[in-house]
Amino acid sequence: KAGVTQTPRYLIKTRGQQVTLSCSPISGHRSVSWYQQTPGQGLQFLFEYFSETQRNKGNFPGRFSGRQFSNSRSEMNVSTLELGDSALYLCASSLRPGQQETQYFGPGTRLLVL
Amino acid sequence: QKEVEQDPGPLSVPEGAIVSLNCTYSNSAFQYFMWYRQYSRKGPELLMYTYSSGNKEDGRFTAQVDKSSKYISLFIRDSQPSDSATYLCALSRDDKIIFGKGTRLHILP
Protein backbone atom coordinates (compact mmCIF):
# COMPACT_ATOMS: atom_id res chain seq x y z
CA LYS A 1 0.00 0.00 0.00
CA ALA A 2 1.42 3.39 -0.97
CA GLY A 3 2.28 5.71 1.89
CA VAL A 4 1.52 9.37 2.38
CA THR A 5 3.00 11.42 -0.43
CA GLN A 6 3.87 15.09 -0.33
CA THR A 7 4.82 17.41 -3.13
CA PRO A 8 7.06 19.18 -3.67
CA ARG A 9 9.79 17.78 -1.43
CA TYR A 10 11.87 20.95 -1.44
CA LEU A 11 10.95 24.54 -2.08
CA ILE A 12 12.75 27.87 -1.99
CA LYS A 13 10.72 31.05 -1.83
CA THR A 14 11.36 34.68 -0.97
CA ARG A 15 9.68 36.79 1.68
CA GLY A 16 6.24 38.02 0.71
CA GLN A 17 5.54 35.20 -1.71
CA GLN A 18 2.94 32.54 -1.15
CA VAL A 19 3.28 28.77 -1.36
CA THR A 20 0.96 25.79 -1.78
CA LEU A 21 1.92 22.33 -0.54
CA SER A 22 0.13 19.14 -1.47
CA CYS A 23 -0.55 15.92 0.41
CA SER A 24 -2.04 12.64 -0.80
CA PRO A 25 -3.12 10.40 2.10
CA ILE A 26 -2.96 6.64 2.30
CA SER A 27 -5.82 5.06 0.41
CA GLY A 28 -8.84 4.79 2.71
CA HIS A 29 -7.58 7.42 5.14
CA ARG A 30 -9.98 10.31 5.37
CA SER A 31 -8.34 12.47 8.01
CA VAL A 32 -5.37 14.64 7.08
CA SER A 33 -3.33 16.70 9.53
CA TRP A 34 -0.59 19.21 8.85
CA TYR A 35 2.37 19.98 11.08
CA GLN A 36 5.27 22.38 11.06
CA GLN A 37 8.63 21.14 12.35
CA THR A 38 11.49 23.48 13.25
CA PRO A 39 14.61 22.95 15.37
CA GLY A 40 13.48 25.57 17.84
CA GLN A 41 9.81 24.76 18.29
CA GLY A 42 9.75 21.09 17.35
CA LEU A 43 6.68 19.54 15.78
CA GLN A 44 3.63 21.77 16.00
CA PHE A 45 0.09 21.03 14.88
CA LEU A 46 -1.29 23.30 12.17
CA PHE A 47 -4.73 21.91 11.33
CA GLU A 48 -6.72 18.78 10.65
CA TYR A 49 -9.24 18.07 7.90
CA PHE A 50 -11.90 15.41 7.67
CA SER A 51 -14.62 15.12 5.07
CA GLU A 52 -13.47 18.37 3.48
CA THR A 53 -13.99 20.26 6.76
CA GLN A 54 -11.41 21.72 9.09
CA ARG A 55 -11.93 20.07 12.46
CA ASN A 56 -9.07 21.50 14.48
CA LYS A 57 -6.64 24.34 14.16
CA GLY A 58 -3.39 24.98 15.96
CA ASN A 59 -2.08 28.31 17.16
CA PHE A 60 -0.86 29.71 13.85
CA PRO A 61 -1.71 33.01 12.13
CA GLY A 62 -4.34 33.24 9.44
CA ARG A 63 -1.62 33.28 6.77
CA PHE A 64 -1.68 29.50 7.15
CA SER A 65 -4.68 27.88 5.55
CA GLY A 66 -5.66 24.59 4.07
CA ARG A 67 -8.35 22.63 2.38
CA GLN A 68 -9.31 19.06 1.65
CA PHE A 69 -10.83 17.68 -1.50
CA SER A 70 -13.48 15.02 -1.92
CA ASN A 71 -10.81 12.38 -2.61
CA SER A 72 -9.22 13.26 0.78
CA ARG A 73 -6.19 14.89 -0.81
CA SER A 74 -5.23 18.07 0.98
CA GLU A 75 -3.38 21.27 0.31
CA MET A 76 -1.99 23.88 2.63
CA ASN A 77 -1.22 27.44 1.70
CA VAL A 78 1.02 29.98 3.35
CA SER A 79 0.62 33.57 2.18
CA THR A 80 2.99 36.48 2.65
CA LEU A 81 5.88 34.25 3.59
CA GLU A 82 8.21 35.26 6.43
CA LEU A 83 11.73 34.08 7.16
CA GLY A 84 10.40 32.26 10.21
CA ASP A 85 8.19 30.09 8.01
CA SER A 86 11.26 28.14 6.93
CA ALA A 87 10.55 24.66 8.21
CA LEU A 88 9.72 21.08 7.38
CA TYR A 89 5.99 20.80 6.73
CA LEU A 90 4.64 17.36 7.44
CA CYS A 91 1.34 15.86 6.45
CA ALA A 92 -0.12 12.88 8.27
CA SER A 93 -3.16 10.79 7.44
CA SER A 94 -5.31 8.52 9.58
CA LEU A 95 -8.50 6.54 9.11
CA ARG A 96 -10.55 8.90 11.25
CA PRO A 97 -9.90 11.98 13.38
CA GLY A 98 -8.32 11.26 16.72
CA GLN A 99 -7.08 7.83 15.68
CA GLN A 100 -3.41 8.52 16.23
CA GLU A 101 -2.71 4.81 16.30
CA THR A 102 -3.49 4.70 12.59
CA GLN A 103 -1.63 7.91 11.76
CA TYR A 104 1.16 7.82 9.19
CA PHE A 105 3.38 10.74 8.23
CA GLY A 106 4.64 11.70 4.83
CA PRO A 107 8.29 12.59 4.17
CA GLY A 108 7.57 16.29 4.40
CA THR A 109 8.17 19.37 2.29
CA ARG A 110 11.22 21.37 3.27
CA LEU A 111 10.52 25.06 2.73
CA LEU A 112 13.26 27.66 2.77
CA VAL A 113 12.26 31.31 2.78
CA LEU A 114 14.95 33.77 1.75
CA GLN B 1 5.49 25.40 32.37
CA LYS B 2 5.58 23.60 29.02
CA GLU B 3 2.97 20.91 28.43
CA VAL B 4 5.62 18.32 27.54
CA GLU B 5 9.35 18.33 28.19
CA GLN B 6 11.89 16.11 26.48
CA ASP B 7 15.66 16.26 26.72
CA PRO B 8 16.99 17.02 23.22
CA GLY B 9 20.23 15.08 23.71
CA PRO B 10 22.19 14.04 21.82
CA LEU B 11 22.41 10.74 23.62
CA SER B 12 25.25 8.44 22.56
CA VAL B 13 25.38 4.84 23.71
CA PRO B 14 27.38 1.78 22.59
CA GLU B 15 25.73 -0.89 20.48
CA GLY B 16 23.95 -3.49 22.58
CA ALA B 17 23.22 -1.14 25.47
CA ILE B 18 19.77 -0.46 26.90
CA VAL B 19 18.52 2.99 25.97
CA SER B 20 16.13 4.97 28.13
CA LEU B 21 14.26 7.94 26.66
CA ASN B 22 11.90 10.05 28.74
CA CYS B 23 9.29 12.78 28.69
CA THR B 24 7.47 14.59 31.43
CA TYR B 25 4.16 16.36 31.04
CA SER B 26 2.10 18.76 33.08
CA ASN B 27 -1.54 18.17 32.14
CA SER B 28 -3.13 15.11 33.69
CA ALA B 29 -5.90 15.21 31.06
CA PHE B 30 -3.69 13.53 28.47
CA GLN B 31 -5.13 10.12 27.66
CA TYR B 32 -2.98 8.64 24.92
CA PHE B 33 0.78 8.34 24.81
CA MET B 34 2.93 7.68 21.78
CA TRP B 35 6.53 7.38 20.72
CA TYR B 36 7.67 8.21 17.22
CA ARG B 37 10.99 7.57 15.53
CA GLN B 38 12.25 10.01 12.91
CA TYR B 39 15.20 9.33 10.67
CA SER B 40 17.00 12.19 8.99
CA ARG B 41 15.04 13.58 6.03
CA LYS B 42 12.04 11.37 6.81
CA GLY B 43 8.69 11.86 8.50
CA PRO B 44 8.04 10.50 12.00
CA GLU B 45 7.04 6.85 12.27
CA LEU B 46 4.79 5.60 15.06
CA LEU B 47 6.62 3.10 17.27
CA MET B 48 4.43 2.68 20.32
CA TYR B 49 0.90 3.71 21.29
CA THR B 50 -0.62 3.24 24.71
CA TYR B 51 -3.41 4.69 26.79
CA SER B 52 -2.92 3.27 30.24
CA SER B 53 -0.36 3.34 32.98
CA GLY B 54 2.08 0.46 32.96
CA ASN B 55 4.29 -1.18 30.37
CA LYS B 56 3.71 -2.13 26.76
CA GLU B 57 6.27 -4.23 24.96
CA ASP B 58 6.88 -4.68 21.25
CA GLY B 59 10.00 -6.56 20.32
CA ARG B 60 13.02 -4.65 21.60
CA PHE B 61 10.88 -1.66 22.55
CA THR B 62 9.04 -1.08 25.82
CA ALA B 63 6.85 1.94 26.50
CA GLN B 64 6.19 2.83 30.11
CA VAL B 65 3.60 5.28 31.36
CA ASP B 66 3.34 6.58 34.93
CA LYS B 67 0.30 8.83 35.05
CA SER B 68 0.70 9.60 38.75
CA SER B 69 4.15 11.08 38.08
CA LYS B 70 3.24 12.39 34.60
CA TYR B 71 6.24 10.59 33.19
CA ILE B 72 6.60 8.41 30.12
CA SER B 73 9.57 6.38 28.96
CA LEU B 74 10.72 4.36 25.99
CA PHE B 75 13.27 1.61 26.53
CA ILE B 76 15.24 0.07 23.68
CA ARG B 77 16.97 -3.23 24.43
CA ASP B 78 19.96 -4.55 22.51
CA SER B 79 20.34 -1.23 20.72
CA GLN B 80 21.52 -1.32 17.11
CA PRO B 81 23.18 1.33 14.92
CA SER B 82 19.94 1.35 12.90
CA ASP B 83 18.20 2.72 16.01
CA SER B 84 20.11 5.98 15.56
CA ALA B 85 17.39 8.55 15.00
CA THR B 86 15.38 11.23 16.75
CA TYR B 87 12.71 9.93 19.09
CA LEU B 88 9.66 12.07 19.81
CA CYS B 89 7.12 11.51 22.51
CA ALA B 90 3.55 12.61 21.83
CA LEU B 91 0.53 12.97 24.06
CA SER B 92 -3.06 13.47 23.09
CA ARG B 93 -6.38 14.29 24.69
CA ASP B 94 -9.67 14.72 22.91
CA ASP B 95 -8.44 15.70 19.46
CA LYS B 96 -5.40 17.64 20.60
CA ILE B 97 -1.90 16.21 20.17
CA ILE B 98 1.30 17.64 21.60
CA PHE B 99 4.80 16.51 20.66
CA GLY B 100 8.01 16.67 22.59
CA LYS B 101 10.91 18.30 20.76
CA GLY B 102 12.64 14.95 20.34
CA THR B 103 15.81 13.29 21.62
CA ARG B 104 18.60 12.60 19.16
CA LEU B 105 20.01 9.14 19.75
CA HIS B 106 23.31 7.83 18.40
CA ILE B 107 24.17 4.15 18.72
CA LEU B 108 27.91 3.71 18.42
CA PRO B 109 29.06 0.50 16.62
PDB file of C-alpha atoms in Angstrom:
ATOM      1  CA  LYS A   1       0.000   0.000   0.000  1.00  0.00           C
ATOM      2  CA  ALA A   2       1.420   3.395  -0.966  1.00  0.00           C
ATOM      3  CA  GLY A   3       2.284   5.710   1.895  1.00  0.00           C
ATOM      4  CA  VAL A   4       1.520   9.368   2.379  1.00  0.00           C
ATOM      5  CA  THR A   5       3.000  11.420  -0.428  1.00  0.00           C
ATOM      6  CA  GLN A   6       3.867  15.092  -0.326  1.00  0.00           C
ATOM      7  CA  THR A   7       4.825  17.414  -3.129  1.00  0.00           C
ATOM      8  CA  PRO A   8       7.060  19.177  -3.666  1.00  0.00           C
ATOM      9  CA  ARG A   9       9.789  17.779  -1.427  1.00  0.00           C
ATOM     10  CA  TYR A  10      11.868  20.949  -1.438  1.00  0.00           C
ATOM     11  CA  LEU A  11      10.952  24.537  -2.079  1.00  0.00           C
ATOM     12  CA  ILE A  12      12.747  27.868  -1.989  1.00  0.00           C
ATOM     13  CA  LYS A  13      10.717  31.054  -1.828  1.00  0.00           C
ATOM     14  CA  THR A  14      11.357  34.681  -0.967  1.00  0.00           C
ATOM     15  CA  ARG A  15       9.682  36.793   1.678  1.00  0.00           C
ATOM     16  CA  GLY A  16       6.243  38.015   0.708  1.00  0.00           C
ATOM     17  CA  GLN A  17       5.542  35.201  -1.714  1.00  0.00           C
ATOM     18  CA  GLN A  18       2.937  32.543  -1.151  1.00  0.00           C
ATOM     19  CA  VAL A  19       3.284  28.773  -1.364  1.00  0.00           C
ATOM     20  CA  THR A  20       0.959  25.787  -1.778  1.00  0.00           C
ATOM     21  CA  LEU A  21       1.917  22.331  -0.539  1.00  0.00           C
ATOM     22  CA  SER A  22       0.132  19.139  -1.469  1.00  0.00           C
ATOM     23  CA  CYS A  23      -0.553  15.917   0.407  1.00  0.00           C
ATOM     24  CA  SER A  24      -2.037  12.640  -0.797  1.00  0.00           C
ATOM     25  CA  PRO A  25      -3.121  10.404   2.098  1.00  0.00           C
ATOM     26  CA  ILE A  26      -2.959   6.641   2.305  1.00  0.00           C
ATOM     27  CA  SER A  27      -5.819   5.057   0.412  1.00  0.00           C
ATOM     28  CA  GLY A  28      -8.839   4.795   2.711  1.00  0.00           C
ATOM     29  CA  HIS A  29      -7.580   7.415   5.142  1.00  0.00           C
ATOM     30  CA  ARG A  30      -9.978  10.309   5.372  1.00  0.00           C
ATOM     31  CA  SER A  31      -8.341  12.472   8.009  1.00  0.00           C
ATOM     32  CA  VAL A  32      -5.375  14.643   7.080  1.00  0.00           C
ATOM     33  CA  SER A  33      -3.333  16.698   9.529  1.00  0.00           C
ATOM     34  CA  TRP A  34      -0.591  19.208   8.851  1.00  0.00           C
ATOM     35  CA  TYR A  35       2.369  19.978  11.084  1.00  0.00           C
ATOM     36  CA  GLN A  36       5.271  22.384  11.064  1.00  0.00           C
ATOM     37  CA  GLN A  37       8.632  21.141  12.348  1.00  0.00           C
ATOM     38  CA  THR A  38      11.492  23.485  13.249  1.00  0.00           C
ATOM     39  CA  PRO A  39      14.606  22.947  15.366  1.00  0.00           C
ATOM     40  CA  GLY A  40      13.479  25.573  17.843  1.00  0.00           C
ATOM     41  CA  GLN A  41       9.807  24.756  18.289  1.00  0.00           C
ATOM     42  CA  GLY A  42       9.752  21.086  17.351  1.00  0.00           C
ATOM     43  CA  LEU A  43       6.678  19.540  15.780  1.00  0.00           C
ATOM     44  CA  GLN A  44       3.632  21.770  15.999  1.00  0.00           C
ATOM     45  CA  PHE A  45       0.095  21.031  14.878  1.00  0.00           C
ATOM     46  CA  LEU A  46      -1.290  23.300  12.169  1.00  0.00           C
ATOM     47  CA  PHE A  47      -4.733  21.914  11.330  1.00  0.00           C
ATOM     48  CA  GLU A  48      -6.723  18.781  10.647  1.00  0.00           C
ATOM     49  CA  TYR A  49      -9.236  18.072   7.900  1.00  0.00           C
ATOM     50  CA  PHE A  50     -11.897  15.408   7.671  1.00  0.00           C
ATOM     51  CA  SER A  51     -14.623  15.123   5.067  1.00  0.00           C
ATOM     52  CA  GLU A  52     -13.467  18.374   3.483  1.00  0.00           C
ATOM     53  CA  THR A  53     -13.991  20.260   6.756  1.00  0.00           C
ATOM     54  CA  GLN A  54     -11.410  21.719   9.086  1.00  0.00           C
ATOM     55  CA  ARG A  55     -11.929  20.066  12.464  1.00  0.00           C
ATOM     56  CA  ASN A  56      -9.075  21.502  14.484  1.00  0.00           C
ATOM     57  CA  LYS A  57      -6.642  24.343  14.156  1.00  0.00           C
ATOM     58  CA  GLY A  58      -3.389  24.983  15.964  1.00  0.00           C
ATOM     59  CA  ASN A  59      -2.077  28.313  17.156  1.00  0.00           C
ATOM     60  CA  PHE A  60      -0.857  29.715  13.853  1.00  0.00           C
ATOM     61  CA  PRO A  61      -1.712  33.009  12.135  1.00  0.00           C
ATOM     62  CA  GLY A  62      -4.338  33.238   9.440  1.00  0.00           C
ATOM     63  CA  ARG A  63      -1.620  33.280   6.771  1.00  0.00           C
ATOM     64  CA  PHE A  64      -1.676  29.505   7.151  1.00  0.00           C
ATOM     65  CA  SER A  65      -4.681  27.879   5.553  1.00  0.00           C
ATOM     66  CA  GLY A  66      -5.663  24.591   4.074  1.00  0.00           C
ATOM     67  CA  ARG A  67      -8.350  22.627   2.381  1.00  0.00           C
ATOM     68  CA  GLN A  68      -9.313  19.062   1.648  1.00  0.00           C
ATOM     69  CA  PHE A  69     -10.826  17.677  -1.504  1.00  0.00           C
ATOM     70  CA  SER A  70     -13.482  15.020  -1.924  1.00  0.00           C
ATOM     71  CA  ASN A  71     -10.810  12.383  -2.609  1.00  0.00           C
ATOM     72  CA  SER A  72      -9.216  13.260   0.784  1.00  0.00           C
ATOM     73  CA  ARG A  73      -6.190  14.894  -0.806  1.00  0.00           C
ATOM     74  CA  SER A  74      -5.229  18.072   0.979  1.00  0.00           C
ATOM     75  CA  GLU A  75      -3.379  21.268   0.308  1.00  0.00           C
ATOM     76  CA  MET A  76      -1.993  23.879   2.632  1.00  0.00           C
ATOM     77  CA  ASN A  77      -1.215  27.440   1.696  1.00  0.00           C
ATOM     78  CA  VAL A  78       1.016  29.983   3.347  1.00  0.00           C
ATOM     79  CA  SER A  79       0.619  33.572   2.175  1.00  0.00           C
ATOM     80  CA  THR A  80       2.990  36.484   2.651  1.00  0.00           C
ATOM     81  CA  LEU A  81       5.884  34.248   3.591  1.00  0.00           C
ATOM     82  CA  GLU A  82       8.208  35.264   6.425  1.00  0.00           C
ATOM     83  CA  LEU A  83      11.731  34.085   7.161  1.00  0.00           C
ATOM     84  CA  GLY A  84      10.401  32.256  10.214  1.00  0.00           C
ATOM     85  CA  ASP A  85       8.189  30.093   8.013  1.00  0.00           C
ATOM     86  CA  SER A  86      11.258  28.138   6.932  1.00  0.00           C
ATOM     87  CA  ALA A  87      10.550  24.657   8.208  1.00  0.00           C
ATOM     88  CA  LEU A  88       9.718  21.082   7.383  1.00  0.00           C
ATOM     89  CA  TYR A  89       5.987  20.797   6.726  1.00  0.00           C
ATOM     90  CA  LEU A  90       4.636  17.358   7.441  1.00  0.00           C
ATOM     91  CA  CYS A  91       1.345  15.863   6.454  1.00  0.00           C
ATOM     92  CA  ALA A  92      -0.123  12.876   8.267  1.00  0.00           C
ATOM     93  CA  SER A  93      -3.159  10.786   7.443  1.00  0.00           C
ATOM     94  CA  SER A  94      -5.308   8.523   9.576  1.00  0.00           C
ATOM     95  CA  LEU A  95      -8.498   6.543   9.110  1.00  0.00           C
ATOM     96  CA  ARG A  96     -10.554   8.898  11.255  1.00  0.00           C
ATOM     97  CA  PRO A  97      -9.899  11.976  13.384  1.00  0.00           C
ATOM     98  CA  GLY A  98      -8.323  11.260  16.722  1.00  0.00           C
ATOM     99  CA  GLN A  99      -7.082   7.829  15.681  1.00  0.00           C
ATOM    100  CA  GLN A 100      -3.410   8.524  16.225  1.00  0.00           C
ATOM    101  CA  GLU A 101      -2.710   4.813  16.301  1.00  0.00           C
ATOM    102  CA  THR A 102      -3.492   4.700  12.589  1.00  0.00           C
ATOM    103  CA  GLN A 103      -1.631   7.906  11.759  1.00  0.00           C
ATOM    104  CA  TYR A 104       1.155   7.823   9.190  1.00  0.00           C
ATOM    105  CA  PHE A 105       3.382  10.737   8.235  1.00  0.00           C
ATOM    106  CA  GLY A 106       4.636  11.697   4.829  1.00  0.00           C
ATOM    107  CA  PRO A 107       8.286  12.591   4.175  1.00  0.00           C
ATOM    108  CA  GLY A 108       7.574  16.293   4.398  1.00  0.00           C
ATOM    109  CA  THR A 109       8.169  19.373   2.285  1.00  0.00           C
ATOM    110  CA  ARG A 110      11.221  21.371   3.273  1.00  0.00           C
ATOM    111  CA  LEU A 111      10.521  25.063   2.732  1.00  0.00           C
ATOM    112  CA  LEU A 112      13.265  27.656   2.774  1.00  0.00           C
ATOM    113  CA  VAL A 113      12.258  31.313   2.783  1.00  0.00           C
ATOM    114  CA  LEU A 114      14.952  33.766   1.751  1.00  0.00           C
TER     115      LEU A 114
ATOM    116  CA  GLN B   1       5.489  25.397  32.373  1.00  0.00           C
ATOM    117  CA  LYS B   2       5.584  23.598  29.024  1.00  0.00           C
ATOM    118  CA  GLU B   3       2.975  20.909  28.433  1.00  0.00           C
ATOM    119  CA  VAL B   4       5.618  18.325  27.544  1.00  0.00           C
ATOM    120  CA  GLU B   5       9.346  18.326  28.185  1.00  0.00           C
ATOM    121  CA  GLN B   6      11.886  16.112  26.475  1.00  0.00           C
ATOM    122  CA  ASP B   7      15.664  16.259  26.716  1.00  0.00           C
ATOM    123  CA  PRO B   8      16.992  17.016  23.215  1.00  0.00           C
ATOM    124  CA  GLY B   9      20.227  15.084  23.714  1.00  0.00           C
ATOM    125  CA  PRO B  10      22.186  14.036  21.824  1.00  0.00           C
ATOM    126  CA  LEU B  11      22.411  10.736  23.617  1.00  0.00           C
ATOM    127  CA  SER B  12      25.253   8.444  22.556  1.00  0.00           C
ATOM    128  CA  VAL B  13      25.381   4.839  23.709  1.00  0.00           C
ATOM    129  CA  PRO B  14      27.379   1.781  22.588  1.00  0.00           C
ATOM    130  CA  GLU B  15      25.728  -0.887  20.476  1.00  0.00           C
ATOM    131  CA  GLY B  16      23.950  -3.486  22.578  1.00  0.00           C
ATOM    132  CA  ALA B  17      23.222  -1.142  25.474  1.00  0.00           C
ATOM    133  CA  ILE B  18      19.772  -0.460  26.902  1.00  0.00           C
ATOM    134  CA  VAL B  19      18.523   2.987  25.972  1.00  0.00           C
ATOM    135  CA  SER B  20      16.128   4.972  28.128  1.00  0.00           C
ATOM    136  CA  LEU B  21      14.262   7.937  26.655  1.00  0.00           C
ATOM    137  CA  ASN B  22      11.903  10.046  28.736  1.00  0.00           C
ATOM    138  CA  CYS B  23       9.287  12.780  28.688  1.00  0.00           C
ATOM    139  CA  THR B  24       7.470  14.594  31.431  1.00  0.00           C
ATOM    140  CA  TYR B  25       4.157  16.355  31.043  1.00  0.00           C
ATOM    141  CA  SER B  26       2.102  18.762  33.081  1.00  0.00           C
ATOM    142  CA  ASN B  27      -1.537  18.167  32.140  1.00  0.00           C
ATOM    143  CA  SER B  28      -3.131  15.109  33.693  1.00  0.00           C
ATOM    144  CA  ALA B  29      -5.900  15.211  31.059  1.00  0.00           C
ATOM    145  CA  PHE B  30      -3.693  13.527  28.471  1.00  0.00           C
ATOM    146  CA  GLN B  31      -5.135  10.122  27.662  1.00  0.00           C
ATOM    147  CA  TYR B  32      -2.979   8.638  24.922  1.00  0.00           C
ATOM    148  CA  PHE B  33       0.784   8.343  24.811  1.00  0.00           C
ATOM    149  CA  MET B  34       2.925   7.681  21.777  1.00  0.00           C
ATOM    150  CA  TRP B  35       6.528   7.379  20.724  1.00  0.00           C
ATOM    151  CA  TYR B  36       7.669   8.208  17.221  1.00  0.00           C
ATOM    152  CA  ARG B  37      10.994   7.573  15.528  1.00  0.00           C
ATOM    153  CA  GLN B  38      12.249  10.014  12.913  1.00  0.00           C
ATOM    154  CA  TYR B  39      15.200   9.330  10.674  1.00  0.00           C
ATOM    155  CA  SER B  40      16.998  12.187   8.989  1.00  0.00           C
ATOM    156  CA  ARG B  41      15.043  13.582   6.034  1.00  0.00           C
ATOM    157  CA  LYS B  42      12.044  11.370   6.813  1.00  0.00           C
ATOM    158  CA  GLY B  43       8.689  11.861   8.497  1.00  0.00           C
ATOM    159  CA  PRO B  44       8.042  10.502  11.998  1.00  0.00           C
ATOM    160  CA  GLU B  45       7.041   6.850  12.271  1.00  0.00           C
ATOM    161  CA  LEU B  46       4.794   5.604  15.057  1.00  0.00           C
ATOM    162  CA  LEU B  47       6.618   3.101  17.266  1.00  0.00           C
ATOM    163  CA  MET B  48       4.426   2.682  20.318  1.00  0.00           C
ATOM    164  CA  TYR B  49       0.897   3.708  21.288  1.00  0.00           C
ATOM    165  CA  THR B  50      -0.617   3.241  24.712  1.00  0.00           C
ATOM    166  CA  TYR B  51      -3.413   4.691  26.790  1.00  0.00           C
ATOM    167  CA  SER B  52      -2.921   3.266  30.236  1.00  0.00           C
ATOM    168  CA  SER B  53      -0.355   3.335  32.984  1.00  0.00           C
ATOM    169  CA  GLY B  54       2.081   0.463  32.960  1.00  0.00           C
ATOM    170  CA  ASN B  55       4.286  -1.176  30.373  1.00  0.00           C
ATOM    171  CA  LYS B  56       3.709  -2.132  26.763  1.00  0.00           C
ATOM    172  CA  GLU B  57       6.270  -4.231  24.964  1.00  0.00           C
ATOM    173  CA  ASP B  58       6.878  -4.684  21.247  1.00  0.00           C
ATOM    174  CA  GLY B  59      10.005  -6.563  20.324  1.00  0.00           C
ATOM    175  CA  ARG B  60      13.021  -4.651  21.604  1.00  0.00           C
ATOM    176  CA  PHE B  61      10.878  -1.656  22.546  1.00  0.00           C
ATOM    177  CA  THR B  62       9.037  -1.084  25.820  1.00  0.00           C
ATOM    178  CA  ALA B  63       6.853   1.944  26.504  1.00  0.00           C
ATOM    179  CA  GLN B  64       6.188   2.830  30.107  1.00  0.00           C
ATOM    180  CA  VAL B  65       3.599   5.280  31.361  1.00  0.00           C
ATOM    181  CA  ASP B  66       3.343   6.578  34.928  1.00  0.00           C
ATOM    182  CA  LYS B  67       0.298   8.832  35.053  1.00  0.00           C
ATOM    183  CA  SER B  68       0.701   9.601  38.746  1.00  0.00           C
ATOM    184  CA  SER B  69       4.148  11.081  38.076  1.00  0.00           C
ATOM    185  CA  LYS B  70       3.237  12.394  34.600  1.00  0.00           C
ATOM    186  CA  TYR B  71       6.238  10.595  33.195  1.00  0.00           C
ATOM    187  CA  ILE B  72       6.600   8.409  30.115  1.00  0.00           C
ATOM    188  CA  SER B  73       9.567   6.378  28.961  1.00  0.00           C
ATOM    189  CA  LEU B  74      10.719   4.360  25.992  1.00  0.00           C
ATOM    190  CA  PHE B  75      13.271   1.612  26.528  1.00  0.00           C
ATOM    191  CA  ILE B  76      15.239   0.066  23.681  1.00  0.00           C
ATOM    192  CA  ARG B  77      16.975  -3.229  24.427  1.00  0.00           C
ATOM    193  CA  ASP B  78      19.964  -4.552  22.512  1.00  0.00           C
ATOM    194  CA  SER B  79      20.338  -1.229  20.717  1.00  0.00           C
ATOM    195  CA  GLN B  80      21.523  -1.315  17.114  1.00  0.00           C
ATOM    196  CA  PRO B  81      23.175   1.326  14.917  1.00  0.00           C
ATOM    197  CA  SER B  82      19.939   1.349  12.901  1.00  0.00           C
ATOM    198  CA  ASP B  83      18.196   2.722  16.008  1.00  0.00           C
ATOM    199  CA  SER B  84      20.113   5.984  15.559  1.00  0.00           C
ATOM    200  CA  ALA B  85      17.387   8.547  14.996  1.00  0.00           C
ATOM    201  CA  THR B  86      15.383  11.235  16.754  1.00  0.00           C
ATOM    202  CA  TYR B  87      12.707   9.933  19.089  1.00  0.00           C
ATOM    203  CA  LEU B  88       9.660  12.068  19.808  1.00  0.00           C
ATOM    204  CA  CYS B  89       7.123  11.512  22.511  1.00  0.00           C
ATOM    205  CA  ALA B  90       3.553  12.611  21.834  1.00  0.00           C
ATOM    206  CA  LEU B  91       0.533  12.974  24.063  1.00  0.00           C
ATOM    207  CA  SER B  92      -3.063  13.471  23.093  1.00  0.00           C
ATOM    208  CA  ARG B  93      -6.383  14.290  24.690  1.00  0.00           C
ATOM    209  CA  ASP B  94      -9.671  14.724  22.906  1.00  0.00           C
ATOM    210  CA  ASP B  95      -8.440  15.705  19.455  1.00  0.00           C
ATOM    211  CA  LYS B  96      -5.403  17.640  20.596  1.00  0.00           C
ATOM    212  CA  ILE B  97      -1.902  16.212  20.174  1.00  0.00           C
ATOM    213  CA  ILE B  98       1.300  17.642  21.602  1.00  0.00           C
ATOM    214  CA  PHE B  99       4.799  16.508  20.656  1.00  0.00           C
ATOM    215  CA  GLY B 100       8.015  16.667  22.594  1.00  0.00           C
ATOM    216  CA  LYS B 101      10.906  18.296  20.761  1.00  0.00           C
ATOM    217  CA  GLY B 102      12.637  14.955  20.343  1.00  0.00           C
ATOM    218  CA  THR B 103      15.806  13.293  21.624  1.00  0.00           C
ATOM    219  CA  ARG B 104      18.603  12.604  19.158  1.00  0.00           C
ATOM    220  CA  LEU B 105      20.009   9.139  19.748  1.00  0.00           C
ATOM    221  CA  HIS B 106      23.313   7.831  18.403  1.00  0.00           C
ATOM    222  CA  ILE B 107      24.167   4.152  18.720  1.00  0.00           C
ATOM    223  CA  LEU B 108      27.913   3.707  18.423  1.00  0.00           C
ATOM    224  CA  PRO B 109      29.064   0.503  16.616  1.00  0.00           C
TER     225      PRO B 109
END
